[in-house]
Structures are given as structure tokens and as C-alpha cells.
Coordinates of C-alpha atoms in Angstrom, one line a residue:
M29 CA 17.8 -7.7 -24.8
T30 CA 18.6 -5.0 -26.7
R31 CA 16.5 -2.1 -27.1
R32 CA 17.5 1.2 -29.2
S33 CA 17.2 4.6 -28.0
Q34 CA 17.0 7.8 -30.3
V35 CA 16.4 11.4 -29.5
W36 CA 13.3 13.8 -30.3
S37 CA 14.0 17.2 -30.5
L38 CA 11.9 19.2 -28.0
S39 CA 12.6 22.8 -29.6
A40 CA 9.3 23.6 -30.5
L41 CA 8.0 22.4 -27.1
L42 CA 10.5 25.3 -25.7
L43 CA 9.8 27.9 -27.8
G44 CA 5.6 27.7 -27.2
A45 CA 6.6 27.0 -23.1
C46 CA 4.0 29.8 -21.9
G47 CA 1.1 28.7 -23.8
G48 CA -0.1 25.3 -22.8
G49 CA -3.6 24.6 -21.2
G50 CA -5.4 22.0 -19.8
S51 CA -5.3 19.4 -17.5
D52 CA -1.9 17.7 -16.0
D53 CA -0.7 14.2 -16.4
T54 CA 0.6 -0.6 -19.5
S55 CA 1.4 -3.7 -19.0
G56 CA -1.7 -5.3 -18.9
S57 CA -4.3 -6.0 -16.4
T58 CA -1.6 -8.2 -15.2
A59 CA 1.8 -6.6 -15.9
S60 CA 2.2 -9.9 -17.4
A61 CA 2.6 -10.0 -21.2
T62 CA 3.7 -6.7 -22.1
D63 CA 7.5 -6.6 -21.6
T64 CA 8.6 -9.7 -23.0
D65 CA 12.1 -9.9 -24.8
D66 CA 12.2 -9.3 -28.0
S67 CA 14.4 -10.1 -31.2
S68 CA 16.5 -7.2 -32.3
G69 CA 16.6 -5.4 -36.0
N70 CA 18.1 -2.1 -35.3
A71 CA 21.4 -0.9 -34.4
T72 CA 22.6 -0.3 -30.7
D73 CA 25.5 1.6 -29.4
D74 CA 29.1 1.2 -29.3
S75 CA 31.3 0.5 -26.2
T76 CA 29.1 2.7 -23.9
G77 CA 26.3 0.1 -23.8
A78 CA 23.7 3.0 -24.1
P79 CA 21.4 2.8 -26.9
T80 CA 21.5 5.5 -29.7
G81 CA 19.7 6.6 -32.7
T82 CA 19.1 9.8 -34.6
T83 CA 15.7 11.4 -35.5
T84 CA 13.7 14.2 -36.4
S85 CA 10.1 14.7 -34.9
G86 CA 7.7 17.2 -33.9
A87 CA 6.7 18.8 -30.7
T88 CA 3.7 20.3 -28.6
T89 CA 3.4 22.1 -25.5
D90 CA 3.0 20.0 -21.9
P91 CA -0.6 20.5 -21.3
T92 CA -0.2 20.9 -17.6
G93 CA 0.1 24.9 -18.0
E94 CA 3.0 25.0 -16.0
P95 CA 5.9 26.4 -18.0
D96 CA 8.2 24.0 -19.6
P97 CA 11.9 23.6 -19.1
T98 CA 14.8 25.5 -21.0
G99 CA 17.1 22.4 -20.2
E100 CA 19.7 20.6 -22.3
P101 CA 18.8 18.1 -24.9
D102 CA 19.7 14.4 -24.5
P103 CA 23.4 13.9 -25.1
T104 CA 23.0 11.1 -27.6
G105 CA 22.4 13.1 -30.4
A106 CA 19.2 15.4 -30.4
T107 CA 18.0 16.9 -33.8
T108 CA 15.1 19.4 -34.3
G109 CA 11.7 19.7 -35.5
T110 CA 8.9 22.2 -35.4
T111 CA 5.6 20.5 -36.5
T112 CA 3.0 20.1 -33.8
G113 CA 0.5 17.1 -33.2
E114 CA -3.2 17.1 -32.4
T115 CA -5.6 15.9 -29.8
T116 CA -8.8 14.0 -30.4
T117 CA -11.8 13.8 -28.5
A118 CA -13.3 9.9 -28.1
T119 CA -16.8 9.4 -29.4
S120 CA -19.1 6.1 -29.2
E121 CA -17.8 5.1 -32.7
T122 CA -14.3 5.4 -34.6
T123 CA -12.0 7.6 -32.9
G124 CA -8.8 9.1 -33.6
D125 CA -6.8 12.2 -35.0
P126 CA -8.1 12.8 -38.5
G127 CA -4.4 12.6 -39.7
V128 CA -3.7 9.1 -38.9
E129 CA -4.8 5.6 -40.1
L130 CA -6.2 3.7 -37.6
P131 CA -6.4 -0.2 -37.4
P132 CA -8.8 -1.7 -39.8
P133 CA -12.0 -2.4 -37.7
D134 CA -12.5 -6.1 -36.7
G135 CA -9.1 -6.8 -38.8
G136 CA -7.2 -10.2 -37.8
F137 CA -4.9 -9.5 -34.8
D138 CA -1.3 -10.7 -33.8
Y139 CA 0.5 -9.9 -30.8
Q140 CA 4.2 -10.4 -31.3
L141 CA 5.9 -8.6 -28.5
G142 CA 7.7 -11.8 -27.4
G143 CA 9.7 -11.8 -30.9
A144 CA 8.5 -11.2 -34.7
Y145 CA 7.6 -14.5 -37.0
D146 CA 5.4 -14.5 -40.0
P147 CA 2.1 -13.4 -39.5
P148 CA -0.7 -16.5 -39.6
A149 CA -2.9 -16.4 -42.4
G150 CA -5.7 -13.6 -42.2
V151 CA -3.8 -11.5 -40.0
Q152 CA -4.3 -7.9 -40.9
I153 CA -2.6 -6.0 -37.7
V154 CA 0.5 -7.1 -36.2
S155 CA 1.8 -5.6 -32.9
R156 CA 6.1 -5.7 -32.6
D157 CA 8.4 -4.4 -30.0
R158 CA 10.1 -1.6 -31.3
N159 CA 13.4 -3.4 -32.0
D160 CA 11.7 -5.5 -34.5
P161 CA 10.7 -4.9 -37.9
P162 CA 7.2 -4.0 -38.7
A163 CA 5.3 -6.9 -40.6
A164 CA 5.5 -6.0 -44.3
G165 CA 2.2 -5.3 -46.1
L166 CA 0.3 -5.3 -42.7
Y167 CA -1.1 -2.6 -40.4
S168 CA 2.2 -2.7 -37.8
I169 CA 1.8 -1.2 -34.3
C170 CA 5.0 -0.4 -32.9
Y171 CA 5.4 -1.1 -28.9
V172 CA 7.4 1.2 -26.8
N173 CA 7.8 1.1 -22.8
G174 CA 7.3 4.9 -22.1
F175 CA 6.7 5.1 -18.8
Q176 CA 9.0 2.4 -17.3
A177 CA 12.8 1.5 -17.8
Q178 CA 13.2 -1.7 -19.6
P179 CA 15.7 -4.0 -17.3
D180 CA 18.8 -4.2 -19.7
E181 CA 18.4 -0.4 -20.4
E182 CA 19.3 0.3 -16.6
S183 CA 22.6 1.7 -17.5
F184 CA 21.4 3.8 -20.2
W185 CA 18.9 5.8 -17.6
L186 CA 21.4 5.6 -14.5
D187 CA 24.2 6.7 -16.0
D188 CA 23.0 9.5 -18.8
H189 CA 19.7 10.2 -17.1
P190 CA 19.6 9.7 -13.3
D191 CA 17.4 12.7 -12.8
L192 CA 14.8 11.1 -14.9
V193 CA 14.1 7.9 -12.5
L194 CA 11.6 7.7 -10.0
R195 CA 13.2 8.1 -6.6
D196 CA 11.8 7.2 -3.3
G197 CA 12.5 8.8 0.0
M198 CA 16.2 7.4 0.3
G199 CA 17.2 8.2 -3.4
D200 CA 16.7 4.7 -4.6
P201 CA 14.8 3.9 -7.9
V202 CA 11.2 3.2 -7.3
I203 CA 10.9 -0.4 -9.0
D204 CA 8.0 -2.4 -10.5
Q205 CA 8.4 -5.4 -8.7
D206 CA 6.7 -7.7 -11.3
W207 CA 9.1 -6.8 -13.9
D208 CA 12.0 -5.6 -12.2
E209 CA 11.6 -2.1 -14.0
M210 CA 12.5 1.3 -13.1
L211 CA 9.6 3.7 -13.2
L212 CA 10.5 6.9 -15.1
D213 CA 9.8 10.3 -13.1
T214 CA 6.9 12.2 -15.0
S215 CA 6.4 14.2 -11.9
T216 CA 7.1 17.8 -13.1
P217 CA 6.9 19.5 -16.8
E218 CA 10.8 19.6 -16.9
K219 CA 11.0 16.0 -16.4
R220 CA 8.1 15.2 -18.9
A221 CA 9.6 17.1 -21.4
A222 CA 13.1 15.5 -21.2
L223 CA 11.9 12.1 -21.2
A224 CA 9.9 13.5 -24.4
E225 CA 12.7 14.0 -26.1
I226 CA 14.0 10.6 -25.4
V227 CA 10.7 8.6 -26.0
G228 CA 9.5 10.8 -29.0
G229 CA 12.7 9.7 -30.5
W230 CA 11.7 5.9 -30.4
I231 CA 8.4 6.9 -32.0
S232 CA 10.2 8.4 -34.8
G233 CA 12.5 5.5 -35.1
C234 CA 9.4 3.1 -35.5
K235 CA 8.1 5.6 -38.3
A236 CA 11.4 5.5 -40.2
D237 CA 11.3 1.7 -39.6
G238 CA 8.0 1.9 -41.5
Y239 CA 5.2 1.5 -38.5
Q240 CA 1.9 3.3 -38.9
A241 CA 1.0 3.2 -35.4
I242 CA 2.6 3.6 -31.4
E243 CA 1.6 1.3 -28.4
I244 CA 2.8 2.9 -25.0
D245 CA 3.3 0.6 -22.4
N246 CA 3.0 1.4 -18.5
L247 CA 0.4 4.2 -18.7
D248 CA -0.5 3.3 -14.8
S249 CA 2.8 3.4 -13.5
Y250 CA 1.3 5.9 -10.9
S251 CA -0.4 3.0 -9.2
R252 CA 3.0 1.6 -8.6
S253 CA 4.9 4.5 -7.6
Q254 CA 4.5 4.8 -4.1
D255 CA 2.1 7.7 -4.5
L256 CA 5.1 9.4 -6.0
L257 CA 3.2 10.1 -9.2
T258 CA -0.2 11.0 -10.0
Q259 CA -2.5 10.0 -12.8
D260 CA -2.4 13.9 -13.8
H261 CA 1.5 13.3 -14.2
N262 CA 1.0 10.4 -16.8
V263 CA -2.1 11.7 -18.5
A264 CA 0.1 14.9 -19.3
F265 CA 3.2 12.9 -20.3
M266 CA 0.9 10.5 -22.7
A267 CA -0.6 13.7 -24.1
L268 CA 3.4 14.9 -25.0
L269 CA 3.8 11.4 -26.9
S270 CA 0.3 11.5 -28.5
A271 CA 1.5 14.9 -30.2
A272 CA 4.9 13.4 -31.1
A273 CA 3.0 10.1 -32.6
H274 CA 0.7 12.7 -34.7
A275 CA 3.6 14.8 -35.7
E276 CA 4.9 11.8 -37.5
G277 CA 1.6 11.1 -39.0
M278 CA 1.1 8.0 -36.4
A279 CA -1.8 6.9 -34.8
I280 CA -1.2 6.1 -30.7
A281 CA -2.8 3.7 -28.5
Q282 CA -3.8 4.0 -25.0
K283 CA -2.7 0.7 -23.5
N284 CA -4.8 -0.6 -20.5
S285 CA -5.9 1.5 -17.9
T286 CA -9.9 1.8 -17.7
E287 CA -9.9 4.3 -15.0
I288 CA -8.6 7.2 -17.2
L289 CA -10.6 6.3 -20.3
D290 CA -12.7 9.7 -19.5
R291 CA -9.4 11.5 -20.2
A292 CA -8.8 9.9 -23.7
G293 CA -9.2 13.7 -25.1
E294 CA -6.6 14.9 -22.9
M295 CA -4.2 12.3 -23.9
G296 CA -4.8 12.5 -27.3
T297 CA -4.9 8.9 -28.1
D298 CA -6.4 7.3 -31.1
F299 CA -7.4 4.0 -30.3
A300 CA -6.9 1.0 -27.4
V301 CA -4.9 -2.2 -27.1
A302 CA -6.6 -4.1 -24.0
E303 CA -5.2 -7.0 -22.1
E304 CA -7.4 -9.2 -20.6
C305 CA -10.6 -6.9 -21.3
S306 CA -13.1 -10.1 -20.8
T307 CA -11.3 -11.4 -17.9
Y308 CA -12.1 -8.1 -15.9
D309 CA -15.4 -7.2 -17.9
E310 CA -13.7 -4.0 -19.2
C311 CA -14.3 -4.8 -23.1
G312 CA -17.4 -2.7 -22.9
D313 CA -15.6 0.3 -21.4
Y314 CA -12.8 0.3 -24.2
I315 CA -15.4 0.3 -27.0
G316 CA -17.5 2.9 -25.2
T317 CA -14.9 5.4 -25.7
Y318 CA -12.9 4.1 -28.8
G319 CA -15.7 2.5 -30.9
D320 CA -14.4 -0.5 -33.1
A321 CA -11.2 1.0 -32.8
V322 CA -9.9 -1.5 -29.8
L323 CA -7.5 -4.3 -30.0
M324 CA -8.3 -7.2 -27.7
I325 CA -5.7 -9.8 -26.4
E326 CA -6.8 -12.5 -23.7
Y327 CA -4.3 -15.0 -22.1
V328 CA -7.2 -17.4 -20.7
A329 CA -9.0 -19.5 -23.4
E330 CA -12.3 -19.5 -21.7
D331 CA -12.1 -15.5 -21.5
F332 CA -11.1 -15.6 -25.1
A333 CA -14.3 -17.5 -26.4
A334 CA -16.3 -15.2 -24.0
G335 CA -14.8 -12.0 -25.8
C336 CA -15.5 -13.9 -29.1
A337 CA -19.3 -14.6 -28.4
D338 CA -19.7 -11.0 -26.6
Y339 CA -17.8 -8.9 -29.2
P340 CA -18.0 -10.7 -32.6
G341 CA -17.2 -7.4 -34.5
M342 CA -14.1 -6.9 -32.6
S343 CA -10.3 -7.7 -33.2
I344 CA -9.5 -10.5 -30.4
V345 CA -6.6 -12.6 -30.0
L346 CA -5.6 -15.5 -27.7
R347 CA -1.8 -15.6 -26.9
D348 CA 0.4 -17.4 -24.4
V349 CA 1.4 -14.9 -21.3
N350 CA 4.8 -14.8 -22.2
L351 CA 4.1 -13.9 -26.0
T352 CA 6.5 -16.8 -27.2
T353 CA 7.3 -17.4 -30.9
P354 CA 6.1 -20.4 -32.8
G355 CA 7.9 -23.7 -32.1
E356 CA 8.5 -23.0 -28.6
P357 CA 6.6 -25.2 -26.1
E358 CA 4.5 -22.4 -24.5
Y359 CA 3.2 -21.0 -27.9
V360 CA -0.5 -20.1 -28.2
R361 CA -2.5 -18.4 -30.8
D362 CA -6.0 -18.1 -31.5
A363 CA -8.4 -15.6 -33.2
C364 CA -12.0 -14.9 -33.7

């Protein structure tokens, strides 16, 4: 599939490099349903094969307290920006940065990462891949794979940003075996800042396209990193992406990873997208942190039915694991 890449300006981050403070820093419970193919709807690069785009966005300081970088911007076309985002502290009710719009509580939900299609009747919230257009007139969430590289973007990362790919002791890229995706290297403030230039640009592209919110996948990449990344590394990077989203006036979701729900305040996340939380008995954990701002996706009919019974006031959808589109043999969708 073809994915667009844009560049987020880090100038404000660089100017405020010494002021950071705080703690350092998915696909679903299974890696299954979050990295499926999508349809295009945005421009791609010319003969180089690298995804491109231009954008403006805000910036923030790295929350680790370590000095931030003064490295060169990504060569795909950086722009500048100076606004900053805010972080939030989760509560037992609705959460979120006060400047952003959260998904409507108990709104009808559809999960369309495998390709955009007309939302069924009653749907108010739709999540789509960043290369697909938002659902007109509905609350639209833009899916971004922020911690790993899409397989069809390997050349973009290896040719243009080889130092941002996580590598093992032999110098080979570390691979998520389930999805054949290279992990991105969030291990230092310099690398996190460089990655935020790129992923922050994708966030700005989502805003320009008309999305209201961002869903960042593979927050738990540290668990597949051969112990080269830590939870702290990814929490710190997520905080940068939250600041980028908030600078655009967009809400941003924690995707899965119940083990770091207690760090939502550090990450600055506003709501949750939870895959298979009924299957793994985790839904109450997400609700305890994000209140009614939790969107649930189930892939097993029995678990979906249990979720509907246990959490009647929440947005829950049943989908097929490959997130296919209507008319395909595997397509499944139900809601409660």
C-alpha cells in the first residue's frame, strides 16, 4: 500500500531544548487488526518512492529532561511552527485536553482501517487510515503507525532515515514478526525528536484532511524490541506526538497497552482505542483511566456480546480481524 509521509517542524522543540522535565518514554492485544491495507486518497512522491508532503505544526520539549537535538530536519520538506500542546491528567470520568473535541460518548463506532466505505446507519465515529479521507460529517479518527514502519515504506526509512530504524547487535533492523514491520528507534531524545518531525507531519496532514483526532499504533513496540527499547522511551515519544496533535487542536488516543494506563498523564493522551478488551478482561481498566472516552473493537462474536452486556453505555464494534470492506467474503460488522 502507499502511505503518505510529511514533515513536522521541530523548531520550537529545538529552541526550548533545555527546559524539559518529567519522565522518559498498537497494534491490538494481538497485533492483528491494526496494520491492514488501506486505500489511498493522498498524493505520493515521484520517482524516489519515498512518501512526501508538507505541513505546519506545533512542537514541544522532550519530557525526559535530557537535552534535545540540534540535528538537521528531514529532507522531505520541513516547515516551521512555534505553538505548543498541553498534556492531560486522566480522571475516572471524561478526560482530555480542554482544547480538543473528544469522541461523542456512546457514539456509534466503525473501524475502517482496511479501507474506507460508507458508514452504516447510526455511526457517529469512524477510524480510518491516514491515507483515506475522513468520513464527512462524522467524528473522524486518523490512524497513524507511529512506532513501526509500514512494510511498503521500508525504502523511505532505510534510504532516507537509516539511523531511525531500531537495529540489533548485528546492525540488522529489528522486526515485528507478526506484521513484518521494522521497529523505529525511540531510544534517545535526538531520535525521538527526529521521528516526531516525520510522524508529527503525518498528524498535521490528518488535520489538513479534516480529521478531528489521531490514533497512534504500536505504542507497545518496546515489548518486541529485544530489550533495546523501554516503556520510558515510548512514553516520552508518545508525549511528543500528543503535543503535536494538541498543537493542531486534535485529540489523540492511547492505543491498547493497558500496562501503561497509569502513565496517561505523562503521555498527554485524551481517550483510548482498545482492541479486544473484552477478550482480555481489560475494558474496566481503560474506563478507569479514560471514563466514557473509550472506543472498543472486538473480533470474536462471543466477546463482543459480553462487552455489550457488561458496558452498555460504551462505543463497541465487532469487526473481522482483517478489517475488510463490505462485499468481501470476510467482512463482519456489528454494533451495540
